[in-house]
XYZ file of C-alpha atoms in Angstrom:
399
model
C 17.625 -4.955 55.865
C 17.148 -8.156 53.534
C 13.847 -9.270 55.037
C 12.607 -5.228 55.302
C 13.377 -4.812 51.512
C 11.269 -7.793 50.184
C 8.281 -6.266 52.978
C 8.257 -3.403 50.551
C 8.763 -5.034 47.436
C 5.622 -6.795 47.953
C 3.549 -4.113 49.564
C 4.180 -1.965 46.313
C 3.272 -4.979 44.365
C 0.110 -5.930 46.219
C -0.578 -2.324 45.500
C -0.100 -2.488 41.866
C -2.245 -5.316 41.894
C -5.211 -2.887 43.656
C -3.724 -0.017 41.051
C -4.660 -2.263 37.727
C -7.173 -4.072 39.185
C -9.707 -1.481 40.186
C -8.326 -0.592 36.055
C -9.786 -3.391 34.853
C -12.766 -3.292 36.855
C -13.566 -0.453 34.924
C -13.225 -1.890 31.444
C -16.581 -2.879 29.826
C -15.505 -4.322 27.242
C -16.388 -7.661 25.139
C -13.864 -8.688 24.750
C -12.494 -8.651 27.976
C -13.451 -11.189 31.291
C -15.735 -8.844 33.236
C -14.345 -8.698 37.387
C -16.787 -9.784 39.251
C -14.964 -9.584 43.371
C -12.087 -9.084 43.959
C -10.093 -7.941 47.450
C -7.538 -5.870 46.321
C -9.275 -3.013 48.867
C -7.273 -5.073 51.727
C -3.917 -4.567 49.468
C -2.337 -2.948 52.564
C -3.593 -5.903 55.049
C -1.671 -9.095 55.304
C -3.730 -10.807 53.278
C -4.326 -13.082 50.104
C -5.071 -10.731 47.133
C -7.680 -11.879 44.452
C -10.081 -10.991 41.514
C -12.684 -13.598 40.380
C -13.784 -12.825 36.748
C -16.665 -14.109 34.598
C -15.876 -17.251 32.363
C -14.862 -17.854 29.362
C -15.102 -20.850 27.780
C -12.561 -22.954 25.271
C -11.155 -23.043 22.562
C -8.343 -20.581 23.123
C -6.523 -19.217 19.888
C -3.734 -22.000 20.435
C -6.579 -24.998 19.902
C -8.792 -23.307 17.438
C -5.147 -22.714 15.079
C -3.653 -26.101 15.890
C -6.342 -27.494 14.031
C -6.698 -25.568 11.384
C -4.641 -22.770 9.620
C -6.263 -19.619 9.196
C -7.383 -17.614 5.649
C -5.613 -14.023 5.537
C -8.379 -12.613 5.976
C -9.589 -14.127 9.051
C -6.895 -13.001 10.695
C -6.750 -10.003 9.581
C -9.842 -9.667 11.403
C -9.551 -11.778 14.386
C -5.963 -9.511 14.614
C -7.691 -6.483 14.555
C -10.325 -6.772 17.332
C -8.033 -8.404 19.409
C -5.666 -4.906 18.928
C -9.082 -3.284 19.637
C -8.684 -4.700 23.239
C -5.455 -3.737 23.717
C -6.098 -0.471 22.630
C -9.078 -0.158 25.178
C -6.669 -1.114 28.007
C -4.139 1.223 26.868
C -6.333 4.204 27.217
C -7.087 2.831 30.736
C -2.584 2.181 32.009
C -3.751 -1.261 31.937
C -0.356 -3.778 29.687
C -1.347 -7.252 29.417
C 2.086 -7.982 28.686
C 1.311 -11.858 28.349
C -0.357 -12.000 24.696
C -0.334 -15.532 24.078
C -2.879 -18.136 21.456
C -3.546 -19.243 25.179
C -4.686 -16.497 26.727
C -6.632 -15.704 23.862
C -10.292 -16.837 24.330
C -12.490 -17.004 21.602
C -15.937 -16.490 22.220
C -18.751 -19.579 20.786
C -16.224 -20.769 19.068
C -15.782 -17.597 16.542
C -12.768 -16.537 15.509
C -14.841 -12.807 15.415
C -15.210 -13.015 19.182
C -11.842 -13.084 20.624
C -11.550 -12.034 24.472
C -7.998 -11.520 25.970
C -7.108 -13.332 29.444
C -5.221 -13.178 31.925
C -3.856 -10.384 33.189
C -1.583 -11.914 35.395
C 1.406 -9.836 34.511
C -0.061 -6.747 33.765
C 0.228 -5.696 37.867
C 2.963 -8.418 37.846
C 6.264 -6.459 37.868
C 8.704 -9.197 39.044
C 8.167 -12.663 39.292
C 7.787 -12.834 36.185
C 8.710 -16.850 35.733
C 6.306 -17.561 39.275
C 4.208 -20.586 37.597
C 0.627 -19.124 39.397
C 1.800 -15.908 36.394
C 1.997 -18.001 33.974
C 2.735 -21.385 31.915
C 5.961 -22.683 34.047
C 9.211 -21.742 32.836
C 7.666 -19.023 30.887
C 9.815 -15.772 31.338
C 7.975 -11.989 31.361
C 6.452 -12.152 27.641
C 6.375 -15.951 27.349
C 8.211 -18.337 25.416
C 5.070 -17.194 22.360
C 7.169 -13.936 21.451
C 10.530 -13.576 23.821
C 10.944 -9.056 23.355
C 14.331 -7.301 24.464
C 12.655 -4.424 26.634
C 11.632 -7.062 29.158
C 14.392 -8.897 30.456
C 14.811 -8.389 33.550
C 17.955 -5.791 33.320
C 15.583 -3.134 30.830
C 13.309 -0.722 32.011
C 10.553 -0.880 29.379
C 9.263 -3.584 31.080
C 5.748 -1.830 31.334
C 5.255 -0.475 27.262
C 2.256 -0.516 25.386
C 4.459 -0.725 22.200
C 5.172 -4.426 23.767
C 1.470 -5.591 23.543
C 1.091 -3.919 19.704
C 4.702 -6.510 18.563
C 2.609 -8.903 20.592
C 0.027 -8.011 17.915
C 1.905 -9.222 15.276
C 2.738 -12.047 17.236
C -0.785 -13.480 16.746
C -1.458 -12.454 13.627
C 1.960 -14.706 12.630
C 1.247 -17.489 14.691
C -2.685 -17.728 13.362
C -1.232 -17.565 9.507
C 1.516 -20.117 10.475
C 0.649 -22.220 13.195
C 4.309 -21.271 14.492
C 5.168 -19.371 17.913
C 7.001 -16.386 16.355
C 9.677 -16.707 19.418
C 11.984 -14.072 19.484
C 12.484 -10.970 16.232
C 15.737 -12.331 15.347
C 16.992 -15.765 15.327
C 20.388 -16.532 15.218
C 20.696 -15.567 11.419
C 19.762 -12.688 11.551
C 16.231 -13.736 9.948
C 12.926 -12.219 10.662
C 9.996 -14.629 12.253
C 8.533 -14.691 8.661
C 11.551 -14.888 6.687
C 12.436 -17.921 8.180
C 12.387 -20.892 5.561
C 9.403 -23.342 7.432
C 7.010 -19.660 7.944
C 8.311 -18.330 4.819
C 6.578 -21.428 2.600
C 3.012 -20.999 4.008
C 3.130 -17.865 3.515
C 4.400 -17.654 -0.088
C 0.536 -19.678 -0.370
C -0.876 -16.655 0.289
C -2.456 -15.552 -3.105
C -1.688 -12.326 -5.003
C 1.690 -11.002 -4.757
C -0.544 -7.532 -3.422
C -1.355 -8.845 0.015
C 1.675 -10.824 0.564
C 3.425 -7.232 0.025
C 1.246 -5.717 2.725
C 1.744 -8.741 5.181
C 5.536 -8.764 4.677
C 5.566 -4.731 5.416
C 3.488 -5.518 8.685
C 6.105 -8.071 9.877
C 9.216 -6.687 8.917
C 8.186 -3.347 10.716
C 6.973 -5.487 13.856
C 9.274 -7.678 14.570
C 12.472 -5.052 14.726
C 14.590 -6.075 17.661
C 14.644 -2.527 18.661
C 11.138 -1.528 20.128
C 11.150 2.633 18.689
C 11.470 1.136 14.846
C 8.741 -1.248 15.388
C 4.715 -0.016 15.277
C 4.665 2.585 18.166
C 0.867 2.632 18.625
C -2.252 -0.169 17.578
C -3.864 2.311 15.053
C -0.459 2.323 12.906
C -0.808 -1.676 13.253
C -4.672 -1.341 12.579
C -3.627 1.135 9.997
C -1.525 -1.484 8.427
C -3.496 -4.413 8.275
C -6.757 -2.615 7.021
C -4.580 -2.745 4.344
C -5.180 -6.127 3.343
C -8.862 -5.928 2.157
C -7.743 -2.622 0.008
C -5.366 -5.321 -1.524
C -8.267 -7.298 -1.461
C -10.247 -5.584 -2.898
C -8.613 -4.752 -6.065
C -7.863 -8.001 -6.516
C -11.603 -8.856 -6.723
C -12.314 -6.137 -8.460
C -9.963 -7.009 -11.283
C -10.972 -10.806 -11.310
C -12.519 -10.333 -14.493
C -10.514 -8.900 -17.203
C -13.142 -9.074 -19.601
C -16.717 -7.247 -16.890
C -13.545 -4.704 -16.152
C -12.659 -3.944 -19.992
C -16.045 -3.501 -20.727
C -17.042 -1.659 -17.796
C -13.785 0.616 -19.243
C -15.708 0.918 -22.693
C -19.545 1.440 -21.249
C -17.469 4.888 -19.394
C -15.577 6.119 -22.320
C -19.010 5.980 -24.577
C -21.239 7.254 -22.250
C -18.865 10.540 -21.846
C -19.583 13.679 -23.871
C -15.594 15.090 -23.513
C -14.197 11.115 -24.747
C -16.755 11.820 -27.833
C -15.535 15.302 -28.853
C -12.057 14.196 -28.351
C -12.362 11.491 -30.276
C -13.472 13.506 -33.126
C -10.496 16.382 -32.869
C -7.807 12.870 -32.552
C -9.839 11.727 -36.342
C -10.045 15.309 -37.548
C -5.950 16.241 -36.921
C -5.050 12.392 -37.757
C -6.104 12.922 -41.192
C -4.859 15.869 -41.564
C -1.783 13.952 -40.656
C -2.049 11.519 -42.572
C -1.904 13.009 -45.927
C 0.622 15.568 -45.066
C 2.737 12.464 -44.682
C 0.847 11.795 -48.474
C 1.658 14.746 -50.517
C 5.197 14.581 -48.572
C 5.582 11.534 -50.163
C 4.642 12.378 -53.682
C 6.207 15.701 -53.896
C 9.277 13.382 -53.199
C 8.853 11.424 -56.292
C 7.612 13.898 -58.330
C 11.463 16.000 -57.615
C 13.069 12.559 -58.668
C 15.308 10.230 -57.053
C 18.282 13.010 -56.610
C 15.756 13.724 -53.526
C 14.927 11.785 -49.803
C 12.718 12.937 -48.107
C 13.023 14.122 -43.897
C 11.075 13.937 -41.169
C 11.275 14.163 -36.659
C 9.530 15.357 -33.914
C 6.216 14.091 -34.760
C 3.533 15.002 -31.531
C -0.068 14.922 -30.991
C -1.044 16.621 -27.907
C -4.688 16.302 -27.232
C -4.583 18.353 -24.109
C -3.987 21.312 -26.331
C -5.947 19.552 -29.303
C -3.214 20.070 -31.996
C -0.360 18.167 -33.552
C 3.623 19.178 -34.251
C 5.209 17.099 -37.303
C 8.464 18.201 -39.154
C 8.697 16.970 -42.319
C 10.667 18.192 -45.872
C 12.735 17.002 -48.251
C 17.574 17.019 -48.427
C 19.225 16.810 -51.832
C 21.989 14.315 -51.788
C 24.295 16.572 -53.023
C 23.577 19.591 -50.493
C 22.822 17.963 -47.858
C 22.945 20.763 -45.475
C 19.963 23.253 -46.880
C 17.539 20.466 -46.644
C 13.935 21.868 -47.162
C 13.129 20.948 -43.532
C 9.591 22.277 -41.965
C 7.373 22.232 -39.485
C 4.079 21.766 -39.260
C 0.958 22.494 -37.314
C -3.008 22.049 -37.259
C -4.372 22.627 -33.741
C -7.957 23.503 -33.152
C -9.088 27.267 -32.425
C -12.401 28.081 -31.617
C -14.482 26.755 -34.319
C -12.003 26.329 -36.536
C -9.049 23.823 -37.586
C -5.525 25.589 -39.191
C -2.584 24.493 -40.008
C 0.576 25.817 -40.546
C 3.908 25.775 -41.831
C 7.245 27.179 -40.285
C 10.482 27.478 -42.063
C 13.445 29.837 -41.273
C 11.515 31.684 -38.680
C 8.960 32.222 -41.191
C 5.070 30.699 -40.444
C 2.540 30.061 -43.502
C -0.688 29.542 -42.758
C -1.993 26.706 -45.361
C -5.240 26.447 -44.546
C -8.652 27.194 -42.080
C -11.665 26.021 -42.103
C -14.530 25.299 -39.957
C -14.233 22.337 -37.666
C -18.106 21.463 -38.965
C -17.256 21.231 -42.629
C -14.096 19.858 -42.001
C -13.227 17.111 -44.376
C -9.938 16.248 -46.567
C -10.774 17.715 -49.983
C -8.924 18.489 -53.450
C -8.385 22.002 -51.980
C -6.712 21.320 -49.082
C -4.420 18.752 -50.683
C -3.256 21.681 -53.367
C -2.868 23.541 -50.735
C -0.094 21.619 -48.753
C 1.350 20.176 -51.935
C 1.435 24.096 -53.444
C 3.072 24.518 -49.818
C 6.043 21.730 -50.087
C 6.825 22.562 -53.722
C 6.700 26.159 -53.189
C 9.071 25.900 -50.226
C 11.426 23.675 -51.916
C 11.814 25.944 -54.578
C 12.288 29.554 -52.669
C 14.673 27.519 -50.983
C 16.644 26.219 -53.540
C 16.531 29.411 -55.643
C 19.557 30.097 -54.778
C 21.755 27.068 -55.195
C 24.215 26.597 -57.743
C 23.022 25.490 -61.410
C 26.474 25.314 -62.595
C 27.261 22.787 -59.934
């Protein structure tokens, strides 16, 4: 019975190898060695199966990084190219399951031309520790990054998301020279949170880039597969943000140049010139309101105090409001405290005062000829005095 079961399993494995190698033969991506020859069409016969692929010369990524860690942009660019390869494989229903630095060869020693090799585990579901399939004493998924779904008792041994997680591990390795090993250590820390790796990653210049990188690893190294990056495309999109952060930082590296650019943009805008004129006009009126307000208060005498509040300048509606008035120190319950509003309507500027639900138009003049003149000062002064006189007229002068 046991012999029969072993024969059945071997037949299934041989058939699986035939299907996977057939898939590999259809792949024509520069990052995948081309299958030159194989005899997997004889998977129904009792012969030793093989396939031959093109030779990709060293160095491997493991050797290249051993001599020098990668800059962030280099690591991100290389990882994105590996992601492209992985996504291409997944579209052909080929899941690598053994992505690690030893299985990535840099063609022509160039980080821009990584090649993914050793597809042995893609068609071997069992025999994870067989020395003919991968390095000695390496589990399925390898010791580079141990993933819980690749354990013998788990059923998700052929989930493409495992390859995506391994790509996060590749990015981590290129930056730190360390294997991520496991999504979580004995203290619950993810690879990028462990002190030795964190000390290296914290040297990356600019907080914006570090924030993007931490977000990649926070999700990529989740223990639960459903909480990780769910596709190669989603991981690639996040890594692309590293370059967005770099571009934004590059643009702001020269503050003086940026300031000059802002000034030039504003000065060349017709709307900016118009708004500046409106702001100057409204500010002039507001300033003279305050000046006349103080002058009238001084003339009324030391028993009167000024009262002010509710100031607001709104350039969107080309208007401002301000509350200015007086209160007598013996009659604080009866202040004269009108609300002034200046605004531009059409080609005219208008100033009104509102007190006790009554609105009075103080001035209305063309914008084109507006200037603070004695007539405008007198109009504002007259409103203050008349309003105060009317409001305090009912007070009992006899005390």
